[in-house]
XYZ file of C-alpha atoms in Angstrom:
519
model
C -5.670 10.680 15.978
C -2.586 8.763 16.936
C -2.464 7.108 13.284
C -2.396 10.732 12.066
C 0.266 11.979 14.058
C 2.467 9.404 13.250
C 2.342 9.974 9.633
C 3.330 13.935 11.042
C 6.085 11.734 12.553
C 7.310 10.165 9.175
C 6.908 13.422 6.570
C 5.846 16.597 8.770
C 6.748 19.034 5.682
C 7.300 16.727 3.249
C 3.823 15.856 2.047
C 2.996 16.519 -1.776
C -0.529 17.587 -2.043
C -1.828 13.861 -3.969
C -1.036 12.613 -0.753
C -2.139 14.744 1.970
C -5.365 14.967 0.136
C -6.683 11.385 0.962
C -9.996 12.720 2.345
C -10.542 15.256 -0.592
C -13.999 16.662 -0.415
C -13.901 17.326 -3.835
C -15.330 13.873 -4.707
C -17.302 13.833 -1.563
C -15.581 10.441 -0.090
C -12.040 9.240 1.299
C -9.679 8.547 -2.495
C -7.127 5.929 -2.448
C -3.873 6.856 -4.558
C -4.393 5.761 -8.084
C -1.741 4.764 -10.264
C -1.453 6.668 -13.528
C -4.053 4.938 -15.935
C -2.438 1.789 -17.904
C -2.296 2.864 -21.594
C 0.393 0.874 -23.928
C 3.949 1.503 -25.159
C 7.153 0.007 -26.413
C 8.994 -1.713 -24.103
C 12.292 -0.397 -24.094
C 12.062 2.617 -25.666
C 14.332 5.612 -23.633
C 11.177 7.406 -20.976
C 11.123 10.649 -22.287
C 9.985 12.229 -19.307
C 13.503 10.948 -16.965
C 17.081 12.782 -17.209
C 18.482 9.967 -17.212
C 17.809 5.801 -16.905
C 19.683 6.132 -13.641
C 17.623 8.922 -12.494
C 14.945 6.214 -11.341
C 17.317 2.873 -10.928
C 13.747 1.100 -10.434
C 14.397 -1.939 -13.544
C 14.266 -4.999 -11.805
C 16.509 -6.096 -14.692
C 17.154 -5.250 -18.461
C 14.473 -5.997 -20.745
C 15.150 -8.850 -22.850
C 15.459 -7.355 -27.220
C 12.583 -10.610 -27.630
C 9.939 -10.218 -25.211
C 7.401 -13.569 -26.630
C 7.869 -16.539 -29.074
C 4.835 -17.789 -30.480
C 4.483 -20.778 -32.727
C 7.962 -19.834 -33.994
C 6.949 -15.837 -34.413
C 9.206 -13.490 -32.216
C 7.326 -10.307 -30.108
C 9.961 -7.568 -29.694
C 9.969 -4.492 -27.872
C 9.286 -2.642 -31.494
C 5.990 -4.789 -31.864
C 4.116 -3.074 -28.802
C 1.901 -0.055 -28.687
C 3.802 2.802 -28.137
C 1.773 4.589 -25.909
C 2.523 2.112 -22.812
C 6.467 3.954 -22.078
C 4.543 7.015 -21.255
C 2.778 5.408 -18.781
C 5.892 3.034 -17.201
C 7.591 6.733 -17.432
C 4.736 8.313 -15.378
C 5.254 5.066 -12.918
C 9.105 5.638 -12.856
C 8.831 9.340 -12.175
C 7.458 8.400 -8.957
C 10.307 7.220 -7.660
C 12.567 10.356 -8.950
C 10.494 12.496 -6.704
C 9.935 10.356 -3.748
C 14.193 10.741 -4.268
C 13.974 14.309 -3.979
C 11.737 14.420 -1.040
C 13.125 11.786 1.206
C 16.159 13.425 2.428
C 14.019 16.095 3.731
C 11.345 13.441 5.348
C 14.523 12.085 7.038
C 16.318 14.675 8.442
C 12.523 16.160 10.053
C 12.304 12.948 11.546
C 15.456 12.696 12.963
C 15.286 16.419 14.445
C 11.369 15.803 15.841
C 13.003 12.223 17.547
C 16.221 14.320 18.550
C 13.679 16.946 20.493
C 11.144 13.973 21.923
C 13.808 12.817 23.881
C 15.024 16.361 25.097
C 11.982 16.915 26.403
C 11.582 13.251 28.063
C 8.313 12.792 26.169
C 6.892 10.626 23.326
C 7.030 11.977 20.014
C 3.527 11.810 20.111
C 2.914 13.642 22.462
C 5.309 16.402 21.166
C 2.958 16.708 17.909
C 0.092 16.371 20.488
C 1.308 19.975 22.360
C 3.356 21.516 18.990
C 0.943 20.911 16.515
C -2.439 19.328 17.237
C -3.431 21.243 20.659
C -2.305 24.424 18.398
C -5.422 23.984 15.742
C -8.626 25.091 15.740
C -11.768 23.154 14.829
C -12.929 24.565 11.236
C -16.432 26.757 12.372
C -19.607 26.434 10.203
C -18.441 29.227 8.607
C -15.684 28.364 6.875
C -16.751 24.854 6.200
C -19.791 26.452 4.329
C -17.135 28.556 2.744
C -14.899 26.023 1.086
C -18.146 24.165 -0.165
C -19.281 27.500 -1.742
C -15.760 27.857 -3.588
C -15.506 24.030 -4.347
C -19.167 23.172 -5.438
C -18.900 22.470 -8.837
C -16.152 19.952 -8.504
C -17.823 18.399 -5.074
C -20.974 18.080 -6.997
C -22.703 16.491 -3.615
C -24.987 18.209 -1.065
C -23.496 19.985 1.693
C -24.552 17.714 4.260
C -23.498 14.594 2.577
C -19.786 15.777 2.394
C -19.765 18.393 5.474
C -17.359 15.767 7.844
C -15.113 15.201 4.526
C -14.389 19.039 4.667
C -13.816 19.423 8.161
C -11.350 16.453 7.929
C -9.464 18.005 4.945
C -9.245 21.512 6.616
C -8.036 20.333 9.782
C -5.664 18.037 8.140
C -4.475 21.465 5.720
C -4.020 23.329 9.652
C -2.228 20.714 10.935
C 0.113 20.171 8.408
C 0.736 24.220 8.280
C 1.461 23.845 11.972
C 4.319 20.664 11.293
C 5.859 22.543 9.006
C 5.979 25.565 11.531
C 7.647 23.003 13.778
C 10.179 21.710 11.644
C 11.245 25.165 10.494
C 11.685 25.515 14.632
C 13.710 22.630 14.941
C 16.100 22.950 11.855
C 16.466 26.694 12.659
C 18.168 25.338 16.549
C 19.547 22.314 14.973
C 23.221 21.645 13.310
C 21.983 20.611 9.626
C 23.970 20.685 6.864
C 22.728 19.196 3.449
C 26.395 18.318 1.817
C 24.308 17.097 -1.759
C 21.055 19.145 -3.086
C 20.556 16.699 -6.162
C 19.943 12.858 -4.984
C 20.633 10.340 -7.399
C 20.857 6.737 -7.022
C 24.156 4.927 -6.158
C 25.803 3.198 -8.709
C 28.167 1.239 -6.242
C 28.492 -0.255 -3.173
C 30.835 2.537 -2.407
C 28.578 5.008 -3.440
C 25.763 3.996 -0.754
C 28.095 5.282 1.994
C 28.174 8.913 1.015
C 26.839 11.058 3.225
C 24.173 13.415 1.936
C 23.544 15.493 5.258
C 24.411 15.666 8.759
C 21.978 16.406 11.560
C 23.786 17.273 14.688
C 26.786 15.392 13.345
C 24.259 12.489 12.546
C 25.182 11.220 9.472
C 21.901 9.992 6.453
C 23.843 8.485 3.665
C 22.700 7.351 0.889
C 22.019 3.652 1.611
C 19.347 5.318 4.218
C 17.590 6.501 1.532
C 17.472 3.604 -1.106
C 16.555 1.301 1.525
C 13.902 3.858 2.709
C 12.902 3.692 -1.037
C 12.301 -0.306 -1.693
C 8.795 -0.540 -0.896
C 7.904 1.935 -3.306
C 10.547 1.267 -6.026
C 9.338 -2.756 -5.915
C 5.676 -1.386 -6.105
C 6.675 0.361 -9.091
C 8.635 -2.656 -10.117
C 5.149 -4.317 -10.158
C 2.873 -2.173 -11.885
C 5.359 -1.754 -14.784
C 5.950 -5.537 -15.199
C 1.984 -5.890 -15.249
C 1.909 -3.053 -17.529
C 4.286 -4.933 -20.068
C 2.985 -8.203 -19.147
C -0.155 -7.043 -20.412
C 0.648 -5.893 -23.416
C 2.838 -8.839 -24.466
C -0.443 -10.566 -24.053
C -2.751 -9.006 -26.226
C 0.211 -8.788 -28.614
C -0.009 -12.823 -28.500
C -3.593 -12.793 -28.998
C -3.242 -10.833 -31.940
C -0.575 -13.597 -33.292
C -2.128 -16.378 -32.643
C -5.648 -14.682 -34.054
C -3.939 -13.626 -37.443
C -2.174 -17.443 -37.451
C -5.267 -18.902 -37.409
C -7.110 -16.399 -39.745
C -4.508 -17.801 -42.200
C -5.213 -20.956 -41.861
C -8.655 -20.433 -42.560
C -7.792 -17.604 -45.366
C -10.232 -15.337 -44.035
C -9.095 -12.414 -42.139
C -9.421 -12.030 -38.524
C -12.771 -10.044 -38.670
C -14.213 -12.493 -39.832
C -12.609 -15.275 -37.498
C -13.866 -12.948 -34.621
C -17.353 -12.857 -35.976
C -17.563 -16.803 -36.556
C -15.529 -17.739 -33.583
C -16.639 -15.329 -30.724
C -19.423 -12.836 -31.601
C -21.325 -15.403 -32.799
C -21.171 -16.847 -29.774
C -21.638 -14.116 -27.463
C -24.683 -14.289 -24.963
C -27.052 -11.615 -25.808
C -27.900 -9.369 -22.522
C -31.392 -8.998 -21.399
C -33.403 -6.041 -19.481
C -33.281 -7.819 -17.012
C -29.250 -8.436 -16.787
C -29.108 -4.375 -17.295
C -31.818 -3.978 -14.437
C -29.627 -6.238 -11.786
C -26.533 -4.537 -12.994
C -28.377 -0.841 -12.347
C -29.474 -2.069 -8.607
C -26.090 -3.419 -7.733
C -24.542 0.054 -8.591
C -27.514 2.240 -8.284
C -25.056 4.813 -5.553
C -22.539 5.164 -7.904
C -24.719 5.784 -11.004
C -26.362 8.169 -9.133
C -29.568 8.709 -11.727
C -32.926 6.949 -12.507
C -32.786 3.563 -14.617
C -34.991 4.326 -17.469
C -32.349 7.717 -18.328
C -29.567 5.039 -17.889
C -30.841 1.518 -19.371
C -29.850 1.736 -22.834
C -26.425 3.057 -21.724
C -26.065 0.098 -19.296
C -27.026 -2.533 -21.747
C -24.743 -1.383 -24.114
C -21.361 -1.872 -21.768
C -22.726 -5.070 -20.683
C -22.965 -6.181 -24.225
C -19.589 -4.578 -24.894
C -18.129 -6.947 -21.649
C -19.843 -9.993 -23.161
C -18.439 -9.341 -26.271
C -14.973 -9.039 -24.748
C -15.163 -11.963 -22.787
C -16.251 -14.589 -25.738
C -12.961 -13.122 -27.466
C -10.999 -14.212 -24.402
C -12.261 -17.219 -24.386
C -11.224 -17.574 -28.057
C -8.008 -16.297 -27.242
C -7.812 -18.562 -24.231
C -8.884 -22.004 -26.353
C -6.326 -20.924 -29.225
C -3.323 -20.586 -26.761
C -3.803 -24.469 -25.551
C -2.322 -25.539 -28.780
C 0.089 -22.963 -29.123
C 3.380 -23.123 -28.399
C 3.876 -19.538 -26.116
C 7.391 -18.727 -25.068
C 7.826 -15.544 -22.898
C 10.807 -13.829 -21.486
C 10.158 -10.804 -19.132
C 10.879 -11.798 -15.848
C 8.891 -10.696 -12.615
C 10.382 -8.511 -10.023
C 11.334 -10.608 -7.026
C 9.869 -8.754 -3.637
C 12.920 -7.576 -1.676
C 14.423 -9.137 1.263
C 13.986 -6.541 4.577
C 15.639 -6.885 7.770
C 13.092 -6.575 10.121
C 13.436 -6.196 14.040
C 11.578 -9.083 15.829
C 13.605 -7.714 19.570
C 11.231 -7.116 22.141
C 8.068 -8.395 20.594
C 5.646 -10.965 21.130
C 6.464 -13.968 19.802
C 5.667 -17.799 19.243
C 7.081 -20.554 18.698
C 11.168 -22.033 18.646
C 13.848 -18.836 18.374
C 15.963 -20.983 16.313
C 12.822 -21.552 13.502
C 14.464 -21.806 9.880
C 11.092 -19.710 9.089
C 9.864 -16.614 10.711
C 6.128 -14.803 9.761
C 5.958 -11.202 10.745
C 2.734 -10.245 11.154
C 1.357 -6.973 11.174
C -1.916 -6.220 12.760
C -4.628 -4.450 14.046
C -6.865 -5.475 17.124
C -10.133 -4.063 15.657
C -9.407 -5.428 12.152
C -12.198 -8.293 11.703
C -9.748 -10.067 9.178
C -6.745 -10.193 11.777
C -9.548 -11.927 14.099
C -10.286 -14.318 11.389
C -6.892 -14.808 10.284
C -5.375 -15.211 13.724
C -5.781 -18.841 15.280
C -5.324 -20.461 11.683
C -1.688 -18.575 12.052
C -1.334 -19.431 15.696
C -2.474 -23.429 14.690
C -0.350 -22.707 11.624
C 3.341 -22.482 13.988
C 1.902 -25.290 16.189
C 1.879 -27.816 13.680
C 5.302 -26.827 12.425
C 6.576 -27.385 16.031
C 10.113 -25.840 15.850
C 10.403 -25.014 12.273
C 8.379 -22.224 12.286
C 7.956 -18.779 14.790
C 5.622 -15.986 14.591
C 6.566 -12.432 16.056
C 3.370 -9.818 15.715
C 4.034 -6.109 15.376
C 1.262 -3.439 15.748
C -0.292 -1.439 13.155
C -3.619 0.003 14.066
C -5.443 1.491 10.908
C -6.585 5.266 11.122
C -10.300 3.777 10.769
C -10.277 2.136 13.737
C -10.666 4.692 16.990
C -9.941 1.699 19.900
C -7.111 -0.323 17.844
C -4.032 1.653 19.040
C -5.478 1.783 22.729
C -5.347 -1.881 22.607
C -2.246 -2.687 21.282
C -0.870 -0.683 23.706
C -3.460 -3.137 26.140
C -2.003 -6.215 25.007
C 1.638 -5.024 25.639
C 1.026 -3.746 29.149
C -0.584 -8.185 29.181
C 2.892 -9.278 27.783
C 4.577 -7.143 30.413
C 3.035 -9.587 32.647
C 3.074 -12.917 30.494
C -0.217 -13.319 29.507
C -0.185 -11.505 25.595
C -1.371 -14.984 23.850
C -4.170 -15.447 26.708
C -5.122 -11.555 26.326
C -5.243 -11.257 22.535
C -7.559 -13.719 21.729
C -9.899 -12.053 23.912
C -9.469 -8.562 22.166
C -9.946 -10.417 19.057
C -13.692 -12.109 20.140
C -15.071 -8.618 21.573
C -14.061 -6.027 18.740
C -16.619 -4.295 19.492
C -15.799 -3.291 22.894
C -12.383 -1.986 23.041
C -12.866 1.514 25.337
C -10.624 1.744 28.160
C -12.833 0.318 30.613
C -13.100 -2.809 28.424
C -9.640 -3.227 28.146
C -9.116 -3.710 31.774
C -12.060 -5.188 32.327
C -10.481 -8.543 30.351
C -7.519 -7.758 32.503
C -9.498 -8.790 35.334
C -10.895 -11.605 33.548
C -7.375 -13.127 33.261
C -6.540 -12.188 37.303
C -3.398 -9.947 36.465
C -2.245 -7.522 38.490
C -4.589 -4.741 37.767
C -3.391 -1.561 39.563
C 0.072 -2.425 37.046
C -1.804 -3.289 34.084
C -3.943 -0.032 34.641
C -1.109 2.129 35.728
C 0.841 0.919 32.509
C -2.664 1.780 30.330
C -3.109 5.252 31.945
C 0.431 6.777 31.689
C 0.734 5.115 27.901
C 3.433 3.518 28.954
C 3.610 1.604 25.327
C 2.897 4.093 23.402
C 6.225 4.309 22.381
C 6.423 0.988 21.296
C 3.235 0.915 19.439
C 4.534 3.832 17.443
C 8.072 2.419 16.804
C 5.826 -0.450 15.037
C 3.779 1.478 12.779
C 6.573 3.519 11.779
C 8.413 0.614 10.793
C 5.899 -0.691 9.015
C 5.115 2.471 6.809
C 8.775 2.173 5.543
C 8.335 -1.588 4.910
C 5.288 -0.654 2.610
C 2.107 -1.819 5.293
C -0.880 -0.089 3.999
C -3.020 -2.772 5.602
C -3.752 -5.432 7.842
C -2.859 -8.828 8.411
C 0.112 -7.685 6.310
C 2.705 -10.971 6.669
C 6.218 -11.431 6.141
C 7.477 -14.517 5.900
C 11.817 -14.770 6.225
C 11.957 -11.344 5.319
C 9.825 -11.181 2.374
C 6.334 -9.521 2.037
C 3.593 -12.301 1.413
C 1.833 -10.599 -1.883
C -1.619 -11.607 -1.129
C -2.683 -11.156 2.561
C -4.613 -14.217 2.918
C -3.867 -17.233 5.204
C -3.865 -19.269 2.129
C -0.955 -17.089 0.629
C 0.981 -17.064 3.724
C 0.787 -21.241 4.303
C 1.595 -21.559 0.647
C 4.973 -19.513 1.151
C 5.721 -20.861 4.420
C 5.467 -24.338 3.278
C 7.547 -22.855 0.195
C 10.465 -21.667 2.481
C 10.211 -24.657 4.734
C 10.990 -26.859 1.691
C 14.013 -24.372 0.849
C 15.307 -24.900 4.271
C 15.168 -28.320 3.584
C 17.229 -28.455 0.431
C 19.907 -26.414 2.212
């Protein structure tokens, strides 16, 4: 629940429906957001579907006019399949609404915080009283109801998707109940909106304007760019892969028609001597281990499905001999290429008041997000602790919370381990946490309170009133606008560790140590 109502916290009316609908029972499980599907294009053709270029401002940089040199043979933007700028526009567009939508998000936020502390309560428990005590469970009724209206697309039996429904419903009352609330607040609040149509800055001037006012509290426009970054460099991203991608089949297809040449046969042929010839032929059996491995998903009996099955896994052998042709005729190929990958941004993130190890003065700081019931913080956590120790000095972690919706004990204990740093015992505490996932109630929590002889009628008093809640919740909302969808998320001097693995994070703290050293 509190993972919930801090999202309230961050948009409360300014949800768009992809979004809300994480838990849609329409497919009968939880959907991640999807990306629009990768299809091909020319790289630097004008997106049709944008005003302007400027209207997203999301290029990490301007395309280079030759994109690939191979064996001598330039790849230009006019070489690629056209169809990919459709889908870098549909990528781009994100960011031109999220534009439109964050002023909005902000100034709810700011008038929900404003009335938190008029009341001399948590914002928390402001949505608790405003908006969650206010809805009513979905009844039978209307659960069977929406399944009645939706069954065609839900295309699963009631009972396999009936907690799916009741999630979406209440989630669909709850959010009718925020937006009840922030029509409240704005109606008793001094807003003015002083620009309807956001568009990027185009200076450093420009990022001071003021957009709106709430209660003579200025957002400019640098609060919304920087509000912005995660997304824009995750866009950044999937458009550089997009390209990326294309640039290397467009290589392949080069260095297949060079060497088709050479042979003077054409590159049919080349295929069929070089890599269908050479493609492993798939058994029954191959299409019978494939069918048990995703028998859920397929959903029907194997003999309706085997010739179906057999023929994709013949099509992915197939695909993967030409790669390996591909692969063995870049070796001795001389492969230039020129698009450049989006750096990850540089954030300036709070380490005050948080629990921290190792020398103030580090050169190199890791940021870790994480989650007290999430088994790969556990598994990742004394490698990181071991990790500063044997950088004595040179390196300091700070840990921020961020318990995941999924897990019903996480935020509890985060707010556990703060009320143990309150009394200097957070690095004895955690690892215990860590070791008993498991068993993370209440009585638990103070249970390993005892265990490590602190003062319990403070460190239960501090637990009962939710004392850190506060705190908790200033974490996880910082880490939504950083981009933390997940846990350990790391960031190491500022910068977002790509892969959450300890092996990625050593790698780019041993990176940024040797940077420090240079300077």
């Amino acid at each position: 629940m509190y993972r919930q109502l801090l999202i309230l916290i961050i948009a409360l009316v300014a949800y768009s429906d992809s979004a809300l609908a994480q838990a849609n029972p329409a497919t009968g499980s939880k959907q991640a957001q999807t990306s629009p599907t990768p299809a091909a294009t020319p790289i630097g053709v004008q997106q049709p579907n944008l005003k302007k270029e400027e209207d997203c401002a999301c290029e990490a940089q301007p395309l280079p006019e030759v994109l690939a040199i191979v064996n001598g043979v330039e790849i230009t933007s006019r070489d690629i399949s056209s169809q990919l700028n459709q889908s870098v526009s549909q990528l781009q567009q994100q960011v031109v609404e999220a534009r439109k939508r964050e002023l909005d998000l902000q100034i709810n936020s700011k008038l929900l915080e404003a009335e938190a502390r008029k009341r001399k309560v948590s914002t928390i428990k402001l949505l608790e009283d405003e908006v969650v005590a206010k809805v009513k469970d979905p009844t039978d009724a209307e659960v069977q109801a929406f399944y009645e209206q939706n069954k065609a697309r839900i295309r699963a039996e009631l009972k396999d998707v009936r907690s799916d429904i009741l999630v979406y419903l209440r989630n669909q009352r709850e959010r009718e109940e925020a937006q009840k609330l922030a029509e409240r607040l704005r109606a008793a609040a001094d807003v003015k909106v002083l620009v309807q149509n956001i568009t990027p800055p185009k200076t450093p001037q420009e990022r001071a304007r003021v957009l709106a006012t709430v209660n003579n509290e200025p957002i400019t426009s640098e609060d919304i760019e920087d509000s912005l970054r995660p997304l824009i460099y995750s866009v950044q991203e999937q458009v550089y892969n997009l390209r990326q991608r294309e640039i290397d089949l467009r290589i392949n297809d080069v260095l297949l028609e060079q060497e088709a040449q050479k042979r003077k046969i054409t590159t049919t042929a080349l295929l069929d001597a070089e890599a269908s010839s050479k493609t492993r032929k798939v058994t029954e059996a191959d299409a019978r281990a494939f069918y048990e491995e995703n028998k859920e998903r397929i959903g029907v009996e194997y003999p309706l499905v085997k010739d179906h099955v057999m023929q994709i896994l013949q099509e992915r052998e197939t695909r993967n001999a030409q790669t390996d042709f591909a692969q063995q005729l870049r070796r001795t190929a001389s492969i230039q290429t020129f698009l450049q990958k989006p750096e990850q941004p540089l954030y300036s993130i709070a380490t005050d008041d948080q629990p921290s190890l190792g020398s103030q003065s580090a050169p190199v700081t890791i940021i870790e997000f994480t989650d007290l019931q999430c088994p790969s913080c556990a598994a990742t956590h004394p490698l990181v602790e071991k990790l500063v120790k044997e950088h004595d000095g040179k390196v300091r972690l700070v840990v921020r919370d961020f318990p995941l919706e999924q897990h019903a004990d996480a935020y509890k204990a985060a707010e556990a381990a703060e009320a143990a740093r309150e009394q200097g015992k957070y690095w004895e505490y955690v690892p215990m946490l860590l070791k008993n996932q498991s068993k993370l109630d209440v009585a638990s929590l103070k249970g390993y309170a005892s265990q490590l002889a602190l003062d319990r009628q403070k460190f239960d008093a501090a637990l009962d009133s939710g004392k850190f809640a506060d705190k908790v919740q200033r974490d996880i909302r910082d880490g939504l606008r950083l981009g933390v969808n997940g846990t350990p998320t790391f960031f190491v001097n500022g910068r977002k560790v790509s892969v959450p693995t300890f092996e990625a994070l050593k790698a780019t703290v041993e990176t940024a140590l040797k940077e420090v050293a240079k300077k």
